Coordinates of C-alpha atoms in Angstrom, one line a residue:
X308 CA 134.2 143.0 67.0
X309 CA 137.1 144.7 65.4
X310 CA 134.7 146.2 62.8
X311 CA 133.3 148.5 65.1
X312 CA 136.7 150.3 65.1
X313 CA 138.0 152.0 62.5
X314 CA 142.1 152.3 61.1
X315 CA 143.0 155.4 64.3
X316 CA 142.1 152.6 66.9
X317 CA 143.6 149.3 64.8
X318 CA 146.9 151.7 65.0
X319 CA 146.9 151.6 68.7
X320 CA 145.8 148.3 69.1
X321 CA 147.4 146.2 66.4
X322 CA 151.2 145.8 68.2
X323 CA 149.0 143.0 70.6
X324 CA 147.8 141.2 67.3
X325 CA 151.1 139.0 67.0
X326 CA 151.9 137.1 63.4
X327 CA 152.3 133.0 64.3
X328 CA 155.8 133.4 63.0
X329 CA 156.1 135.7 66.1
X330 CA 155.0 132.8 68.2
X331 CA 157.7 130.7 66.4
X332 CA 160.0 132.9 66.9
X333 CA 159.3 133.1 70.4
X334 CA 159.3 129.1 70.9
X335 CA 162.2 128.9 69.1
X336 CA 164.4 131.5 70.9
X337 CA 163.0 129.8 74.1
X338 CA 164.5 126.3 73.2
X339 CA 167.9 128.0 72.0
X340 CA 167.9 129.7 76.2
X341 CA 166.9 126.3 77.4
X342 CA 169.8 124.8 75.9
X343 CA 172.3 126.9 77.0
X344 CA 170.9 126.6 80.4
X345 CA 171.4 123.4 81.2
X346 CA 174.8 123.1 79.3
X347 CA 176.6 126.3 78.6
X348 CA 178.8 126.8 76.3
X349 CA 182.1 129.3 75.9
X350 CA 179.4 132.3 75.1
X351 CA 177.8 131.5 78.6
X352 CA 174.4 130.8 79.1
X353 CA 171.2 132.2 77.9
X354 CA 168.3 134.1 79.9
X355 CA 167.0 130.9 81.6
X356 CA 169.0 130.0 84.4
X357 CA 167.9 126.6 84.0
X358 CA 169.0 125.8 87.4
X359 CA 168.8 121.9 88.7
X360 CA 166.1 121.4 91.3
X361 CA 167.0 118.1 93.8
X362 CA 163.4 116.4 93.4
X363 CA 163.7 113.6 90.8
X364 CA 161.3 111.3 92.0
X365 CA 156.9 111.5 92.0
X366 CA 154.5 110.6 94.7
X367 CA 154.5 106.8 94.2
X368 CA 151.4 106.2 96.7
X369 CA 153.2 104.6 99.7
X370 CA 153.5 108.4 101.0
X371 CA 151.6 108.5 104.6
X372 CA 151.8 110.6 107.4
X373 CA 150.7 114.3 108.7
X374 CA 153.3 116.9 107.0
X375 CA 152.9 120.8 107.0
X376 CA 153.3 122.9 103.8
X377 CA 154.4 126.8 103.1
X378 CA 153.1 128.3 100.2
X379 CA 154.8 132.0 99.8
X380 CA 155.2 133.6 96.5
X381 CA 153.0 136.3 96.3
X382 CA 150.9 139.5 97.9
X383 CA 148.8 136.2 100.0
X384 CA 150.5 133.3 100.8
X385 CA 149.1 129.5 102.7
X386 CA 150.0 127.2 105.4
X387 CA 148.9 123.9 104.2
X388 CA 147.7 120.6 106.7
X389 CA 148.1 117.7 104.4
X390 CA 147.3 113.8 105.6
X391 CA 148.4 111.2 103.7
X392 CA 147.8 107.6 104.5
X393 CA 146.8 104.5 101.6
X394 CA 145.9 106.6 98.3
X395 CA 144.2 108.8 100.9
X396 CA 144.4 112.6 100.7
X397 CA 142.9 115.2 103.3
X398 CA 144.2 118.9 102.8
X399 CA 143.9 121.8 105.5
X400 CA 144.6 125.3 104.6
X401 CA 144.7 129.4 105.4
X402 CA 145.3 132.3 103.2
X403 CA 147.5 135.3 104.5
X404 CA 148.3 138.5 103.4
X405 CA 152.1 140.0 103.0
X406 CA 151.9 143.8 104.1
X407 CA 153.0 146.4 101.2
X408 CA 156.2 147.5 103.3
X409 CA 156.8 143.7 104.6
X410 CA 157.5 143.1 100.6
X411 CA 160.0 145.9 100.4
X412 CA 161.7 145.4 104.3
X413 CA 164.2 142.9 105.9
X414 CA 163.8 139.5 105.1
X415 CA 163.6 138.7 108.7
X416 CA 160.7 140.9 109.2
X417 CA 159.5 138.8 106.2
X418 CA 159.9 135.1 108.0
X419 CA 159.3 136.3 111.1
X420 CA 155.7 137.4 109.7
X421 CA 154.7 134.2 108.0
X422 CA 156.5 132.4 111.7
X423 CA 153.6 134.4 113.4
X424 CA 150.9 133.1 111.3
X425 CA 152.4 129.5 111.3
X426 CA 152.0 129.5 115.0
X427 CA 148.2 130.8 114.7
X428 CA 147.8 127.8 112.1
X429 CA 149.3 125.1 114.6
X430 CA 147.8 126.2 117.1
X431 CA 144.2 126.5 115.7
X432 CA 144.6 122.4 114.2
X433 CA 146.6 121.5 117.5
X434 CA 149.7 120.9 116.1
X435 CA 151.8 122.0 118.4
X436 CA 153.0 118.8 120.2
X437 CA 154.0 117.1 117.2
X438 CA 157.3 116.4 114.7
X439 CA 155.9 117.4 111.7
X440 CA 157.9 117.8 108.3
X441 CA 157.3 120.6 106.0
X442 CA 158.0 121.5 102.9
X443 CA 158.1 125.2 101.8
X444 CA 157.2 126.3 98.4
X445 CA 159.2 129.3 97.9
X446 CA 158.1 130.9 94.4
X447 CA 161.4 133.1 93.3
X448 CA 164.7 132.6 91.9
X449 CA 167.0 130.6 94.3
X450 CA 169.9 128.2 93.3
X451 CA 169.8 125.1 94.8
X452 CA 172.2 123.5 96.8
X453 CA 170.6 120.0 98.0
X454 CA 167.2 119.9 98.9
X455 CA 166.3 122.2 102.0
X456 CA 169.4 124.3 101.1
X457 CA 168.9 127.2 98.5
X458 CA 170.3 130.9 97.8
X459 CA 168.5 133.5 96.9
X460 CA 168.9 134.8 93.0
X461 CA 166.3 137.3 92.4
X462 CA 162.9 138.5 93.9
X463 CA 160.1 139.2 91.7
X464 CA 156.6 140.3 91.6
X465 CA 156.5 143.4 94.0
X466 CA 159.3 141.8 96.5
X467 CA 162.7 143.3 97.1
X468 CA 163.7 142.2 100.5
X469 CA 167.0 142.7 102.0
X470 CA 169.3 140.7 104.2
X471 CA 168.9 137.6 102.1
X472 CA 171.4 137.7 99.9
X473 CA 174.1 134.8 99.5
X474 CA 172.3 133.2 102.8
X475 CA 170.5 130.1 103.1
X476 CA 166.8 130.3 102.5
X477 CA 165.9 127.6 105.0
X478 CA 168.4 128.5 107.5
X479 CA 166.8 132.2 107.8
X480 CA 163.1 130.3 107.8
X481 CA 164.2 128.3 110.5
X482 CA 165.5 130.9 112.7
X483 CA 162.4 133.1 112.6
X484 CA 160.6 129.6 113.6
X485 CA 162.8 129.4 116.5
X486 CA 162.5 133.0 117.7
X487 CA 159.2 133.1 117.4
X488 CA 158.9 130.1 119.9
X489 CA 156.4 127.1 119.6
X490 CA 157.3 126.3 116.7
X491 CA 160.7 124.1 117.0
X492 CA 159.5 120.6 116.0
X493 CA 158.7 122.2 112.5
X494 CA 161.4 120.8 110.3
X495 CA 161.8 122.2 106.9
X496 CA 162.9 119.0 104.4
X497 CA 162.4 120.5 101.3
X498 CA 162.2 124.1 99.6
X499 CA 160.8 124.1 96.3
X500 CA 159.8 126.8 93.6
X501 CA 156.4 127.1 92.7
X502 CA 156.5 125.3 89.4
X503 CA 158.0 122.3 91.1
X504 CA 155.2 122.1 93.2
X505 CA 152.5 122.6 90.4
X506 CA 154.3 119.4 89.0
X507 CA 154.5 116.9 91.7
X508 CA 151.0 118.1 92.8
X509 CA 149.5 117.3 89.6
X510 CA 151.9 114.1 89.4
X511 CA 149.8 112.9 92.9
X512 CA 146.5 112.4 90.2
X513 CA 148.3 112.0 86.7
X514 CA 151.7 109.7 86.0
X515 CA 151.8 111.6 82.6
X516 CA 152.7 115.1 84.2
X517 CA 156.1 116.5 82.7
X518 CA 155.5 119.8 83.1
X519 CA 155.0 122.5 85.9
X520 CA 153.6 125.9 84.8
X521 CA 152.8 128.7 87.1
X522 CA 150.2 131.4 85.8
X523 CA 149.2 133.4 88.4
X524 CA 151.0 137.2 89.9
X525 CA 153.9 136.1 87.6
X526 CA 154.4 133.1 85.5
X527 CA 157.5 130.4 85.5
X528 CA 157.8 126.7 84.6
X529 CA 159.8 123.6 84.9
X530 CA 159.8 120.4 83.4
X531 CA 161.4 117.0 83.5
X532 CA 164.4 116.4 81.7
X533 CA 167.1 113.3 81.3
X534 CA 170.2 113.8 84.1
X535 CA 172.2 112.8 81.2
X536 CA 171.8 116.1 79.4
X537 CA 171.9 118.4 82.7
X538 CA 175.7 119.3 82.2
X539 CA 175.4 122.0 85.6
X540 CA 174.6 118.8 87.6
X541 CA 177.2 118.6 90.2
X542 CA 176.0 115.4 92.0
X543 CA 176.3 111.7 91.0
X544 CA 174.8 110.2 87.6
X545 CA 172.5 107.6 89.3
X546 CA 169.1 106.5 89.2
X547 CA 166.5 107.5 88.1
X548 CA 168.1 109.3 85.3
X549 CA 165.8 112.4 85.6
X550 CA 165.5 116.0 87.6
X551 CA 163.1 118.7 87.4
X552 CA 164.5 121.7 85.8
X553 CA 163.7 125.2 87.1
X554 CA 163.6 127.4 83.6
X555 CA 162.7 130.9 85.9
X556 CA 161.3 132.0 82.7
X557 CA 159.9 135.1 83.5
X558 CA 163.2 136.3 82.7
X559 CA 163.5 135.5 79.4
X560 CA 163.5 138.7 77.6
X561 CA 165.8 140.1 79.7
X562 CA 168.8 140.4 76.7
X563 CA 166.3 142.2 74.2
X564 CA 165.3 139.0 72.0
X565 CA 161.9 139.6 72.9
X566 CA 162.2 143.2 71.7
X567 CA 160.4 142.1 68.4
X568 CA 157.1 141.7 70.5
X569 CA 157.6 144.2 73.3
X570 CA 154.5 147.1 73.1
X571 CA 154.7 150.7 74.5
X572 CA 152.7 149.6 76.7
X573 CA 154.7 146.7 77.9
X574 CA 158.0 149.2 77.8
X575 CA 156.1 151.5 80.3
X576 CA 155.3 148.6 82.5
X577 CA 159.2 148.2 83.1
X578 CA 160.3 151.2 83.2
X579 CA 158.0 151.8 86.1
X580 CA 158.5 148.3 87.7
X581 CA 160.8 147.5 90.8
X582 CA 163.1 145.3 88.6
X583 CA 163.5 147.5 85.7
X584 CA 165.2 145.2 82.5
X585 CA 164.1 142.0 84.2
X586 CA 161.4 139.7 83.9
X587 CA 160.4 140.6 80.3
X588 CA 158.4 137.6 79.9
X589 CA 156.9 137.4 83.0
X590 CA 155.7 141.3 82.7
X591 CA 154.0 140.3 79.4
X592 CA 152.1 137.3 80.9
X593 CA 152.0 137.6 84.2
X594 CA 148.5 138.8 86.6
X595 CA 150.1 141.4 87.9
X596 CA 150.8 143.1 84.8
X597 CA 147.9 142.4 82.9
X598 CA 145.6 145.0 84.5
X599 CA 147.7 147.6 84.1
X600 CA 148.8 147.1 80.8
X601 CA 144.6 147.6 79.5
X602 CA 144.8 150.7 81.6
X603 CA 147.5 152.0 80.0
X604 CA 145.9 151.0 76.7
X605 CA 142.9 152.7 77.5
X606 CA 144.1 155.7 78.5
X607 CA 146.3 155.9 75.4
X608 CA 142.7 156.0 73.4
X609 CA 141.5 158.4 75.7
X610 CA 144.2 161.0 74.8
X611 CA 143.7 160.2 70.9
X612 CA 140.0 161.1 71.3
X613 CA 139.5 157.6 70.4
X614 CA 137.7 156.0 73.5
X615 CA 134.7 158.1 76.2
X616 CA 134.7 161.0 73.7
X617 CA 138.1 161.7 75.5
X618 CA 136.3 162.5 78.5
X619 CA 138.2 160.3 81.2
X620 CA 138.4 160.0 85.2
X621 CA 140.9 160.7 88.0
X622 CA 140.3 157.0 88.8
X623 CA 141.2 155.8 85.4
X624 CA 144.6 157.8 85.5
X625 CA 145.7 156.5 88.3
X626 CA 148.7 154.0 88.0
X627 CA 148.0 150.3 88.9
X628 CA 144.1 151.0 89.7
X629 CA 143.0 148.5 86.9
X630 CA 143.5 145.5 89.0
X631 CA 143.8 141.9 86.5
X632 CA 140.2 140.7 88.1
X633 CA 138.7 143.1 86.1
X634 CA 140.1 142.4 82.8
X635 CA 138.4 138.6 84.1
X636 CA 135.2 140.1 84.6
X637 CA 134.9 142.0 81.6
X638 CA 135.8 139.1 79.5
X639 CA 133.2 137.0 81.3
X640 CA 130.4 139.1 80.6
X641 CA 127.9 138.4 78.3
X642 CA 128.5 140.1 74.9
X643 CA 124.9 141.3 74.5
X644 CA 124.7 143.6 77.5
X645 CA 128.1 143.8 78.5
X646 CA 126.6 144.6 82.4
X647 CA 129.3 144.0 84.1
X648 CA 131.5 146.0 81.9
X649 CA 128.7 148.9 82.4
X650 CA 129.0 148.6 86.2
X651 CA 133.0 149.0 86.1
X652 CA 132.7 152.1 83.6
X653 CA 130.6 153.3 86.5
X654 CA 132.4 152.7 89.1
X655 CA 135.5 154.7 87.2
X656 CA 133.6 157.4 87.5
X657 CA 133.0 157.6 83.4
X658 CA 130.5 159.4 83.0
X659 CA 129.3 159.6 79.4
X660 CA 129.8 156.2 77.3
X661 CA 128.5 154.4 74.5
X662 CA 127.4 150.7 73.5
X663 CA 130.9 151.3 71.0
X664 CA 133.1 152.2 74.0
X665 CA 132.2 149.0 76.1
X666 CA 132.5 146.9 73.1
X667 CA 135.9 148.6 72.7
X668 CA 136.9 148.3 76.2
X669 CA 136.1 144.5 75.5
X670 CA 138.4 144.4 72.8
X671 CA 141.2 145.7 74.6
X672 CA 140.7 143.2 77.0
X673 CA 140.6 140.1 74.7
X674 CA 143.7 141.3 73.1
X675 CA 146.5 141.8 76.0
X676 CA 144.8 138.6 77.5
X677 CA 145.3 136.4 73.7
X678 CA 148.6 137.7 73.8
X679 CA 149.6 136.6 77.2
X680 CA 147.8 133.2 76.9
X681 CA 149.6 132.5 73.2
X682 CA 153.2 133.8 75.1
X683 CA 152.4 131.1 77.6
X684 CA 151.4 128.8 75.0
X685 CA 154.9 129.2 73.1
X686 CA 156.8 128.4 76.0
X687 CA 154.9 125.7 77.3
X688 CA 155.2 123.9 73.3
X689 CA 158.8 124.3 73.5
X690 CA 158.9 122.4 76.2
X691 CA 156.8 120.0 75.0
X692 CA 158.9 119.6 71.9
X693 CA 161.9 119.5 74.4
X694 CA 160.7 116.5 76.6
X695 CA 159.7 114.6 73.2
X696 CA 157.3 112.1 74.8
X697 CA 153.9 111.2 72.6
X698 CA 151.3 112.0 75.8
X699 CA 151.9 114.3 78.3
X700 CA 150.2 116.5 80.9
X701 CA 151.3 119.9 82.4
X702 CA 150.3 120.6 85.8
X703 CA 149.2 124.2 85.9
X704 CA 148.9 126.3 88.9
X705 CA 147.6 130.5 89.3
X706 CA 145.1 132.4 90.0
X707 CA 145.2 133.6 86.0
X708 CA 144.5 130.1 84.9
X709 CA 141.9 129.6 87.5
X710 CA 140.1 133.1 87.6
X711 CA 140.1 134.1 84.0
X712 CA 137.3 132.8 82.0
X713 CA 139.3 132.3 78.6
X714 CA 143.0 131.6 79.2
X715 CA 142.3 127.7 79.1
X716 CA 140.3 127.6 75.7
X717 CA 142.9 130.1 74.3
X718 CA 145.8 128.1 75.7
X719 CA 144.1 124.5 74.0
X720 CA 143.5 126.8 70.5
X721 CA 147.4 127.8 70.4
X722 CA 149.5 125.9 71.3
X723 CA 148.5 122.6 68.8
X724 CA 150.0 124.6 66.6
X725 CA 153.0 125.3 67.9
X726 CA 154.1 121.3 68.8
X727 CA 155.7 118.9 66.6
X728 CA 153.0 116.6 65.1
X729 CA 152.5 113.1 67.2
X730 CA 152.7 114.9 70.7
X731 CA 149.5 114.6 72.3
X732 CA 149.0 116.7 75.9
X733 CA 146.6 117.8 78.0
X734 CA 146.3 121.0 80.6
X735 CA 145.9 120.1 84.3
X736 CA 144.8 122.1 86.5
X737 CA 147.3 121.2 89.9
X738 CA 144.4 120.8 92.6
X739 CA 145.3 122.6 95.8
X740 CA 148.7 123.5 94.2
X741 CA 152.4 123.8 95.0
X742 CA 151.7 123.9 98.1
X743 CA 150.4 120.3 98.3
X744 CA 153.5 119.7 96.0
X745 CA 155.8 121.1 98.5
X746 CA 154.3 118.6 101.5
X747 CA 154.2 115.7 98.6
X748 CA 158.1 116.8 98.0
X749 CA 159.0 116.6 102.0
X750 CA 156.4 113.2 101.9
X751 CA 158.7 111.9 98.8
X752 CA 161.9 113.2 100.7
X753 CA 161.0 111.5 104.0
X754 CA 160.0 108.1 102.7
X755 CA 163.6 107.9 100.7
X756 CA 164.9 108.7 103.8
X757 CA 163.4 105.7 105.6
X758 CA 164.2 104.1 102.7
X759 CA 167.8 104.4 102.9
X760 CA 168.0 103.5 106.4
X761 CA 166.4 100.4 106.1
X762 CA 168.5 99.9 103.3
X763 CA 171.6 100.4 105.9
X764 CA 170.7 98.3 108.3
X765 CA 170.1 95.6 106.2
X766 CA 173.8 96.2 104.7
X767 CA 175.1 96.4 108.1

């Protein structure tokens, strides 16, 4: 398409056209974090926080039993039913919507607003007689202290809450449970990140599963790695020799060694951002961003004469109103006719364009979203070079990799050239999510408990 547009608009657009020594690079600098992650050295660690999750074991089938799940890491989060009994799997579930000034309040006006629609949810499956165990999926930066104990690190994508810092994650969830009332037989066994949940989801249909990824409003992953070489693990060496690492990769970046691929575009994006200076990676792959980031290219054309005969809209000028679905819909339309893409034009308010500028508007489009499905694919090879093993799966979770027509086929196009030859994998999508991954973890949790007190009793 590019030869519709001539060297003015290649200038503008060429920053998003990365070398594949850029996606080395970024691969590479990616391992280097991951390694002084989980063992630092005297300089300290890298971006990745690398940080020891406390799930080391998979669904191994045996798993039965109701269990609730809590899926919150976003502008909409889930309450989850899961049943599990013989192989069997039945899965309940309602979307909710965090309020704008519930993302940027107390955290307690936070929990207590997901306790309200936890009691609608038990009450409307009649729940509320029963012991159930949940586990809550809770998609930012915590550090984990055992396995429903966590601290906050960092919020991300839109959330800045107060009142959470340096207190326990579950502890603060399970007070808003008791003062909202009815909801004191809830008991929270296991808080997991999003990525961790993509895995062990996944892990319920596919043994092979190494790898978590989350693409959706932001993007993070975590993978499986030998105890042996986890040198922040503070517990005992014992079987199995494995844990799930928690990379919190979106804030890789946040030192400048991603400078080399960073955009105006991308630089605006921060600047204007809650979290200024953090989550560079996440702001170049993530949902959230993506929309805004064709906006801002667009706009950048417009000014240059270079796009609508530099006749542009209120609408279009406005910050943020270039949501990421669009950027899906305009890359799902059908090349000949580019309706859709016609329709959206409209319904800017642009009043005066040409076959050239939709084709151009495409472009734009199939650019920011290459580069943030190659960025994922670089991280997602390093860590497939990292784990080694000749077949593996990674469980993938996100409205991105759901929603946008492309970002699997681009995804399978980069990233075999980006592993070491031998390694064979294949992209799962994790069906019904981490949130069926956090009720699999408490399921997991829950049958090792039982475990262990059979286990006593017969030693006793």
């Amino acid at each position: 398409m590019e030869r519709y547009f001539d060297e003015r608009v290649s200038n503008v657009l060429k920053p998003f056209a990365l070398s594949q020594d850029s996606y080395i690079k970024v691969r590479n600098l990616m391992h280097e974090d991951i390694l002084k992650g989980i063992a630092p050295g005297p300089e300290g660690r890298g971006n990745l926080r690398c940080l020891p999750t406390y799930v080391r074991a998979i669904p191994d089938g045996t798993e039965s039993g109701n269990f609730l799940a809590l899926d919150l890491g976003g502008t909409n989060f889930r309450v989850l039913l899961i049943q599990l009994g013989k192989g069997d799997l039945k899965v309940e579930s309602k979307n909710y919507v965090v309020p704008q000034n519930i993302m940027v309040g107390t955290s307690a006006k936070l929990f207590d607003h997901v306790a309200d629609c936890m009691h609608e949810f038990i009450t409307e499956y009649d729940l509320k007689d029963q012991e159930i165990p949940l586990g809550f999926c809770f998609s930012f930066a915590f550090k984990q202290k055992g396995l429903n104990e966590a601290v906050l690190t960092n919020w991300s994508k839109g959330f800045k809450c107060t009142g959470l810092e340096n207190e326990d994650i579950v502890t603060k969830f399970q007070e808003a449970l008791t003062r909202r009332g009815g909801l004191e037989k809830i008991r929270c066994l296991a808080l997991v990140n999003d990525t961790c949940g993509a895995l062990m989801s996944a892990a319920y249909y596919d043994k092979q599963v190494t790898i978590g990824l989350i693409l959706g409003t932001g993007s993070n992953s975590c993978y499986i790695e030998k105890l042996e070489n986890v040198k922040t693990w503070e517990e005992k060496y014992d079987e199995p020799n494995q844990l799930m690492i928690n990379l919190e990769w979106g804030a890789f970046g946040n030192n400048g060694n991603l400078h080399f691929v960073q955009t105006e575009f991308d630089r605006i994006i921060d600047q204007r951002s809650v979290n200024p200076k953090e989550q560079i990676y996440e702001k170049m792959i993530g949902g959230m961003y993506m929309g805004e980031i064709v906006r801002l290219v667009l706009v950048k054309l417009l000014k240059e004469n270079l796009l609508f005969n530099g006749k542009g809209s209120d609408k279009l000028s406005e910050i943020e109103s270039f949501p990421s679905k669009l950027v899906s819909v305009i890359e799902g339309d059908d090349v000949s006719d580019l309706t859709e893409t016609r329709k959206i034009l409209k319904e800017y308010y642009i009043q005066d364009f040409t076959d050239r500028d939709c084709q151009l508007v495409r472009h734009v489009c199939d650019l920011v979203s290459e580069r943030s499905a190659y960025l994922a694919s670089a991280g997602v090879a390093c860590l497939l070079n990292k784990v080694g093993r000749e077949e593996m799966t990674v469980g993938i979770e996100g409205s991105l990799y759901r929603h946008h027509p492309r970002f699997h086929d681009l995804m399978m196009e980069k990233i075999p050239t980006l592993v070491n030859p031998g390694i064979k994998f294949k992209l799962l999508g994790a069906k019904d999510g981490s949130g069926l991954g956090a009720a699999l973890v408490a399921a997991v949790a829950q049958r090792l408990e039982h475990e262990h007190d059979i286990d006593m009793k017969h030693g006793s």
